[in-house]
Coordinates of C-alpha atoms in Angstrom, one line a residue:
M1 CA 80.5 89.6 -28.3
T2 CA 80.9 92.1 -31.1
S3 CA 77.3 92.8 -31.5
P4 CA 76.7 94.3 -28.0
Q5 CA 79.6 96.8 -28.9
S6 CA 78.3 97.6 -32.2
D7 CA 74.7 98.1 -31.5
P8 CA 74.9 101.2 -29.4
A9 CA 77.6 102.8 -31.7
P10 CA 75.4 105.3 -33.3
Q11 CA 74.0 106.8 -30.0
P12 CA 77.1 107.9 -28.0
P13 CA 76.7 111.4 -28.9
Q14 CA 73.2 111.6 -27.3
G15 CA 74.0 109.5 -24.2
P16 CA 77.0 111.3 -23.0
S17 CA 75.2 114.5 -23.7
H18 CA 72.4 113.8 -21.4
G19 CA 74.6 112.3 -18.6
H20 CA 76.9 115.4 -18.7
T21 CA 73.9 117.8 -18.5
H22 CA 72.5 116.0 -15.3
A23 CA 75.9 115.9 -13.5
H24 CA 76.5 119.8 -13.9
S25 CA 73.2 121.6 -14.6
H26 CA 71.8 122.0 -10.9
G27 CA 75.1 123.9 -9.8
P28 CA 75.5 124.8 -6.2
A29 CA 71.8 124.8 -5.3
A30 CA 71.1 121.1 -6.0
P31 CA 68.0 120.0 -4.1
V32 CA 68.2 117.2 -1.6
S33 CA 65.9 114.4 -1.0
R34 CA 62.5 114.7 0.6
H35 CA 63.6 112.4 3.5
L36 CA 66.8 114.6 4.1
R37 CA 64.6 117.6 4.3
K38 CA 62.4 116.1 6.8
V39 CA 65.3 115.1 9.0
I40 CA 66.7 118.6 8.7
A41 CA 63.4 120.2 9.5
A42 CA 62.9 117.9 12.5
V43 CA 66.1 119.6 14.0
L44 CA 65.6 123.3 13.0
I45 CA 61.9 123.7 13.4
P46 CA 62.0 123.1 17.2
F47 CA 65.2 125.2 17.5
A48 CA 63.5 128.1 15.6
T49 CA 60.5 127.7 17.6
A50 CA 62.3 127.8 20.9
V51 CA 64.0 130.9 19.8
V52 CA 60.9 132.7 19.0
V53 CA 59.3 131.6 22.3
G54 CA 62.5 132.8 24.0
L55 CA 62.3 136.3 22.3
I56 CA 58.5 136.5 23.5
A57 CA 59.3 135.4 27.0
F58 CA 62.3 137.7 27.5
W59 CA 61.0 140.7 25.4
P60 CA 61.8 143.8 27.6
G61 CA 59.5 146.3 26.1
G62 CA 62.2 149.1 26.2
A63 CA 64.8 150.2 28.4
P64 CA 63.9 151.2 32.0
D65 CA 64.0 154.6 33.0
H66 CA 66.6 156.1 35.5
E67 CA 67.5 159.3 37.0
R68 CA 70.4 160.9 35.0
T69 CA 73.6 161.3 36.7
G70 CA 75.3 163.7 34.4
V71 CA 78.3 161.4 34.2
G72 CA 80.0 160.1 31.0
F73 CA 77.5 159.0 28.5
D74 CA 74.6 159.4 31.0
R75 CA 74.1 163.1 30.1
Q76 CA 71.6 165.1 28.2
T77 CA 73.1 166.1 25.0
Q78 CA 72.0 168.4 22.1
D79 CA 73.7 169.6 18.7
G80 CA 75.7 172.9 18.6
R81 CA 77.8 174.9 16.0
V82 CA 80.9 176.9 16.7
V83 CA 80.1 180.3 15.5
K84 CA 83.3 182.2 16.5
V85 CA 86.8 181.5 17.7
V86 CA 89.3 184.1 19.0
K87 CA 92.8 183.6 20.3
V88 CA 93.4 185.0 24.0
D89 CA 96.0 184.9 26.5
C90 CA 95.6 181.7 28.8
A91 CA 96.5 183.9 31.7
D92 CA 93.3 186.0 31.2
V93 CA 90.8 183.0 31.0
N94 CA 92.6 180.9 33.7
A95 CA 92.9 183.6 36.2
A96 CA 91.3 181.1 38.9
Q97 CA 93.9 178.4 38.2
V98 CA 96.8 177.8 40.7
P99 CA 99.9 179.4 39.7
P100 CA 102.4 177.0 38.1
T101 CA 105.7 176.2 39.9
G102 CA 107.6 176.5 36.8
D103 CA 108.6 172.7 36.9
T104 CA 108.1 171.3 33.4
S105 CA 109.6 167.8 34.3
T106 CA 106.0 166.3 34.7
P107 CA 102.9 166.3 32.7
S108 CA 101.0 168.2 35.3
G109 CA 103.6 170.8 35.6
R110 CA 103.9 171.2 31.8
E111 CA 99.9 171.6 31.8
A112 CA 100.0 174.2 34.4
V113 CA 102.5 176.3 32.5
N114 CA 100.6 176.2 29.4
E115 CA 97.4 177.2 31.1
Q116 CA 99.1 180.3 32.4
E117 CA 101.6 181.1 29.4
G118 CA 100.1 179.7 26.5
E119 CA 97.5 181.0 23.9
C120 CA 93.9 179.6 24.4
A121 CA 91.1 179.5 22.0
K122 CA 87.8 181.2 23.1
A123 CA 85.0 179.7 21.2
T124 CA 81.5 181.0 21.0
V125 CA 79.0 178.0 20.6
E126 CA 75.3 178.2 19.5
V127 CA 72.7 175.5 20.6
T128 CA 71.1 174.1 17.4
S129 CA 68.6 171.8 18.8
G130 CA 66.2 171.3 21.9
D131 CA 64.4 173.7 23.9
D132 CA 67.4 176.2 24.1
K133 CA 68.0 176.3 20.3
G134 CA 69.8 179.7 19.6
R135 CA 71.2 179.9 23.0
R136 CA 75.0 180.8 22.9
F137 CA 77.6 180.0 25.4
V138 CA 81.5 180.3 25.7
E139 CA 83.8 177.3 25.7
V140 CA 87.5 177.8 26.6
V141 CA 89.9 175.5 25.0
Q142 CA 93.4 174.8 26.5
P143 CA 96.5 175.0 24.2
D144 CA 97.3 171.2 24.9
A145 CA 93.6 170.0 24.6
P146 CA 93.3 167.0 22.3
R147 CA 90.5 168.4 20.6
Q148 CA 90.6 172.1 19.0
L149 CA 87.6 174.0 17.9
K150 CA 87.3 175.8 14.7
E151 CA 84.7 178.1 13.4
G152 CA 81.6 176.6 11.6
Q153 CA 82.3 173.3 13.1
G154 CA 79.5 171.0 14.5
V155 CA 79.7 169.9 18.1
V156 CA 77.8 168.0 20.5
V157 CA 77.0 169.9 23.7
A158 CA 76.2 168.4 27.2
Y159 CA 73.3 170.0 29.3
A160 CA 73.4 170.0 33.1
P161 CA 70.0 171.4 34.1
D162 CA 71.0 171.8 37.8
A163 CA 74.3 173.9 37.2
P164 CA 74.3 177.7 37.1
R165 CA 72.9 179.2 33.9
D166 CA 76.4 180.2 32.5
L167 CA 77.7 176.7 33.2
Q168 CA 74.8 174.5 32.0
Y169 CA 76.2 173.9 28.5
S170 CA 79.7 172.7 27.6
V171 CA 81.2 171.0 24.5
T172 CA 81.5 167.2 25.0
D173 CA 82.5 166.0 21.5
V174 CA 82.6 167.0 17.8
N175 CA 79.6 166.1 15.6
R176 CA 80.5 163.4 13.3
K177 CA 76.9 162.5 11.6
V178 CA 77.9 163.5 8.2
P179 CA 81.1 161.6 7.6
M180 CA 79.8 158.7 9.1
A181 CA 76.5 158.6 7.3
L182 CA 78.4 159.2 4.1
L183 CA 81.0 156.2 4.9
A184 CA 77.9 154.0 5.6
G185 CA 76.4 155.0 2.2
I186 CA 79.6 154.2 0.4
F187 CA 79.7 150.9 2.2
A188 CA 76.2 150.0 1.3
L189 CA 76.7 151.0 -2.3
A190 CA 79.8 148.8 -2.6
V191 CA 78.0 145.8 -1.0
V192 CA 75.0 146.3 -3.6
L193 CA 77.3 146.7 -6.5
V194 CA 79.4 143.8 -5.9
G195 CA 77.1 141.4 -4.4
R196 CA 73.9 142.4 -6.2
M197 CA 70.7 140.7 -4.8
R198 CA 73.0 138.8 -2.2
G199 CA 74.4 142.1 -1.2
V200 CA 70.9 143.5 -0.7
M201 CA 70.0 140.6 1.4
A202 CA 73.2 140.9 3.5
L203 CA 72.3 144.7 4.3
V204 CA 68.7 143.5 5.3
A205 CA 70.4 140.8 7.4
L206 CA 72.7 143.6 8.9
A207 CA 69.5 145.6 9.8
V208 CA 67.8 142.8 11.4
S209 CA 71.1 142.2 13.5
F210 CA 71.1 145.7 14.8
A211 CA 67.4 145.6 15.5
V212 CA 67.8 142.3 17.6
L213 CA 70.7 144.0 19.4
T214 CA 69.2 147.3 20.3
L215 CA 65.6 146.2 20.7
F216 CA 66.0 143.1 22.4
I217 CA 69.4 142.2 23.8
L218 CA 70.5 145.5 25.2
P219 CA 67.0 146.5 26.8
A220 CA 66.4 142.9 28.2
I221 CA 70.0 142.9 30.0
L222 CA 69.0 146.3 31.5
Q223 CA 65.7 145.0 32.5
G224 CA 67.6 142.5 34.7
S225 CA 67.3 139.3 32.6
N226 CA 70.2 136.8 32.6
P227 CA 72.8 138.3 30.2
L228 CA 73.9 134.7 29.1
V229 CA 70.3 133.5 28.3
V230 CA 69.6 136.9 26.4
A231 CA 72.7 136.6 24.4
V232 CA 72.0 133.0 23.3
I233 CA 68.5 133.7 22.4
G234 CA 69.5 137.0 20.7
A235 CA 72.5 135.5 18.8
S236 CA 70.5 132.6 17.7
A237 CA 67.8 134.9 16.2
I238 CA 70.6 136.8 14.6
M239 CA 72.1 133.7 13.1
L240 CA 68.8 132.3 11.8
A241 CA 67.9 135.7 10.0
A242 CA 71.4 136.3 8.7
L243 CA 72.1 132.8 7.3
Y244 CA 68.7 132.4 5.8
L245 CA 68.3 135.6 4.2
C246 CA 71.8 135.6 2.7
H247 CA 72.0 132.1 1.6
G248 CA 68.4 130.8 1.1
V249 CA 66.4 128.3 2.8
T250 CA 68.3 125.2 1.7
A251 CA 69.9 122.1 3.3
R252 CA 73.2 123.7 2.9
T253 CA 72.3 126.6 5.0
S254 CA 70.7 124.6 7.5
V255 CA 73.9 122.5 8.1
A256 CA 75.6 125.9 8.5
V257 CA 73.1 126.8 11.2
V258 CA 73.6 123.6 13.1
G259 CA 77.3 123.8 13.0
T260 CA 77.1 127.5 14.1
L261 CA 74.9 126.5 16.8
I262 CA 77.1 123.6 18.4
S263 CA 80.3 126.1 18.2
L264 CA 78.2 128.7 20.1
L265 CA 77.3 126.3 22.9
L266 CA 80.7 125.4 23.2
I267 CA 81.9 129.1 23.4
G268 CA 79.3 129.6 26.1
L269 CA 80.4 126.5 28.0
L270 CA 84.0 127.5 27.9
G271 CA 83.4 131.1 28.4
S272 CA 81.4 130.5 31.5
L273 CA 84.1 128.2 33.0
F274 CA 87.0 130.4 32.3
I275 CA 85.4 133.7 33.3
G276 CA 84.4 132.0 36.7
W277 CA 87.7 130.4 37.2
A278 CA 89.8 133.5 36.3
S279 CA 87.4 135.7 38.6
L280 CA 86.7 138.1 36.0
S281 CA 84.3 140.6 37.1
G282 CA 83.5 142.5 33.9
N283 CA 83.7 145.8 35.8
T284 CA 87.1 147.1 34.5
D285 CA 86.6 150.5 33.3
D286 CA 84.6 153.8 33.6
N287 CA 81.9 152.7 31.3
T288 CA 81.3 149.2 32.9
G289 CA 81.5 151.0 36.4
L290 CA 78.8 153.5 35.3
I291 CA 76.6 150.7 34.0
H292 CA 77.0 148.8 37.5
G293 CA 76.3 152.0 39.3
L294 CA 73.0 152.9 37.5
Y295 CA 71.9 149.1 37.3
P296 CA 73.6 147.2 40.3
D297 CA 71.5 144.2 39.5
I298 CA 73.1 143.4 36.2
D299 CA 75.4 140.6 36.3
M300 CA 78.6 142.1 35.0
S301 CA 80.5 138.7 34.6
G302 CA 77.4 137.6 32.6
L303 CA 77.5 140.6 30.4
L304 CA 81.3 139.8 29.7
L305 CA 80.2 136.3 28.5
A306 CA 77.4 137.7 26.6
G307 CA 79.9 139.9 24.7
V308 CA 82.1 136.9 23.9
I309 CA 79.2 134.9 22.5
I310 CA 77.9 137.9 20.2
G311 CA 81.4 139.0 19.3
S312 CA 82.3 135.4 18.0
L313 CA 79.1 135.0 16.1
G314 CA 79.9 137.0 12.9
V315 CA 83.1 135.1 12.3
L316 CA 81.4 131.7 13.0
D317 CA 78.9 132.3 10.3
D318 CA 81.6 133.1 7.8
V319 CA 83.6 129.7 8.8
T320 CA 80.4 127.5 8.8
V321 CA 79.0 128.9 5.5
T322 CA 82.4 128.4 3.8
Q323 CA 82.9 124.9 5.0
T324 CA 79.5 123.7 4.0
S325 CA 79.8 125.2 0.6
A326 CA 83.2 123.7 0.1
V327 CA 81.8 120.1 0.9
W328 CA 78.9 120.7 -1.4
E329 CA 81.1 121.8 -4.2
L330 CA 83.3 118.7 -3.6
H331 CA 80.3 116.7 -3.8
Q332 CA 79.1 118.2 -7.1
A333 CA 82.4 117.8 -8.4
D334 CA 82.6 114.0 -7.5
P335 CA 79.3 112.5 -6.5
R336 CA 81.0 109.0 -6.1
M337 CA 83.1 110.4 -3.2
G338 CA 82.0 109.2 0.3
W339 CA 81.5 111.1 3.5
K340 CA 85.1 110.2 4.6
G341 CA 86.6 111.5 1.4
L342 CA 84.6 114.5 1.5
Y343 CA 85.5 115.2 5.2
R344 CA 89.1 114.7 4.5
A345 CA 89.1 117.0 1.5
G346 CA 87.0 119.6 3.3
I347 CA 89.1 119.7 6.3
R348 CA 92.1 120.5 4.1
I349 CA 90.5 123.4 3.2
G350 CA 89.3 124.3 6.7
R351 CA 92.8 124.3 8.0
D352 CA 93.8 127.2 5.7
H353 CA 90.6 129.0 7.0
I354 CA 91.6 128.2 10.6
A355 CA 94.9 129.8 10.2
S356 CA 93.7 133.1 8.6
V357 CA 90.4 133.5 10.8
V358 CA 92.3 133.0 14.2
N359 CA 95.0 135.4 13.3
T360 CA 92.3 138.0 12.2
L361 CA 90.5 137.6 15.6
V362 CA 93.5 138.0 17.7
L363 CA 94.6 141.0 15.8
A364 CA 91.1 142.6 16.1
Y365 CA 91.2 142.3 19.8
A366 CA 94.8 143.6 19.9
G367 CA 94.0 146.3 17.9
A368 CA 91.0 147.5 20.0
A369 CA 93.2 147.2 23.3
L370 CA 96.2 149.0 21.7
P371 CA 96.2 152.1 24.0
L372 CA 95.9 149.8 27.0
L373 CA 98.8 147.7 25.6
L374 CA 100.8 151.0 25.2
L375 CA 100.2 152.0 28.9
F376 CA 101.5 148.6 30.0
S377 CA 104.6 149.2 27.7
I378 CA 105.4 152.6 29.0
A379 CA 105.2 151.3 32.5
Q380 CA 107.7 148.5 31.3
S381 CA 105.7 145.8 32.8
S382 CA 106.5 142.2 32.3
V383 CA 104.3 140.0 30.0
G384 CA 103.2 138.0 33.1
T385 CA 102.1 141.2 34.9
V386 CA 100.3 142.4 31.8
A387 CA 98.5 139.0 31.2
N388 CA 97.6 138.7 34.8
S389 CA 95.8 142.2 34.9
E390 CA 91.9 142.0 34.7
L391 CA 91.7 144.5 31.6
V392 CA 94.1 142.2 29.6
A393 CA 92.9 139.0 31.0
E394 CA 89.4 139.7 29.8
E395 CA 90.7 140.4 26.3
I396 CA 92.8 137.1 26.5
V397 CA 89.9 135.0 27.6
R398 CA 87.6 136.5 25.0
T399 CA 90.1 135.8 22.2
L400 CA 91.1 132.5 23.2
V401 CA 87.4 131.1 24.0
G402 CA 86.3 132.6 20.7
S403 CA 89.2 131.0 18.7
I404 CA 88.5 127.5 20.4
G405 CA 85.0 127.8 19.2
L406 CA 86.1 128.8 15.7
V407 CA 88.6 126.2 15.4
A408 CA 85.9 123.6 16.5
S409 CA 83.4 124.9 14.1
V410 CA 85.7 123.7 11.0
P411 CA 85.8 119.8 11.7
V412 CA 82.0 119.9 13.4
T413 CA 80.6 121.7 10.3
T414 CA 82.6 119.7 7.7
V415 CA 81.6 116.2 9.2
L416 CA 77.9 117.3 9.4
A417 CA 77.9 118.5 5.9
A418 CA 79.8 115.6 4.6
L419 CA 77.2 113.2 6.3
V420 CA 74.4 115.2 5.0
V421 CA 75.4 115.4 1.5
S422 CA 76.7 111.9 1.2
A423 CA 73.4 110.5 2.7
D424 CA 71.4 112.4 0.3
R425 CA 70.1 110.2 -2.5
P426 CA 67.5 112.2 -4.5
G427 CA 67.7 109.8 -7.5
S428 CA 69.9 106.8 -7.5
G429 CA 69.4 106.1 -11.2
S430 CA 70.3 109.5 -12.3
A431 CA 73.3 109.6 -10.1
Q432 CA 74.6 106.2 -11.5
A433 CA 73.9 107.6 -15.1
A434 CA 75.9 110.7 -14.3
T435 CA 78.8 108.6 -12.8
A436 CA 78.8 106.2 -15.7
A437 CA 78.7 109.2 -18.3
P438 CA 82.5 109.9 -18.4
A439 CA 83.2 106.2 -19.1
R440 CA 80.8 105.9 -21.9
T441 CA 82.1 109.2 -23.2
G442 CA 85.5 107.8 -23.3
R443 CA 84.6 104.5 -25.0
G444 CA 82.4 106.5 -27.7
R445 CA 85.6 108.7 -28.6
R446 CA 87.8 105.7 -28.9
R447 CA 85.4 104.1 -31.1
R448 CA 85.0 107.2 -33.4
K449 CA 88.8 107.2 -33.6

């Protein structure tokens, strides 16, 4: 009984050393067995093939042409620059206006008084692009206008070819290209400096996402394709490109892809059900009204559902990747843990993630709809009245359907990752050696003492 214990005594420093190296040297990207890779490929290859076929079948080949209406965004625009601004008496430039009554108790009354008694700005604007480059026109800015012009400022000018020559051009917005481009450059630099190669791949994935959105999803919807089908195909293409570019072609990423896909299908089903049940038309403001007027064949409620799916995709990617990584790390820390233990530990992490992500999503939608909520607050409408209006009901359905999909993605992705990583047996002998190494190390230390 004593000889078996004394024979291996000189070897403990070597044995534990090898066992420890095997248990921790692979890191997060530990490979999975060939059998498991085949199973994952059997699921994802048909899905990726279907996405490619869908892209080809529904590829629009560009947005359809239409006769410009000159309304809202549907106007011809050029760049311009304010070359001179002079202050003038509003009565001199607003001679055609109806004389004010002097009643300043209403917004329209105060505006009429300002247009006659205030000091206006008379701006000379030069067109700096297009066929009429160098042409100048005068823009009168009222004293209570939200946007005041200043000399040297870049502006966007609208062109109305059918109007009289003196009225063909007008200032429609401020040119913000320089600050926006600078901000985008700072963002890209920060991502690359902190994320390094992962940051570069994230920017590439972002470019792919915008390409799919602008070259496929939007033109295909304008061509009359079903917005829901187009959104599902486009979102799937974005998901595959973004996840595999950022996180590599691994089993871990593949599990995140499957979890994201299941959650997107749930969001699509719930969104379709409740958008129809709540009779949401998707035509609620000037922009959607203009779209419907230009392209009456577009299914506006389907467009709303497509927006719900695409809007939820970005947050879903974050949740599924995080949950998958958490389960993989738990398995690396304790390879003996079964799938039930991995699921219980992973879901505890997921609960914290759910709380923060749902709150983020709700606040994001509330922030986007803040001016609308302010109008309801000014009108002193009840909560029920506000929630029942179609404008707010759309945001509520969008938020709640997206949040349900996010919440569901946590247990779905966690159980998938736990089943996959616990079913992986790339080398049973090595795994057993790694599991037994801590025990041998402890016995060796006790003998040395």
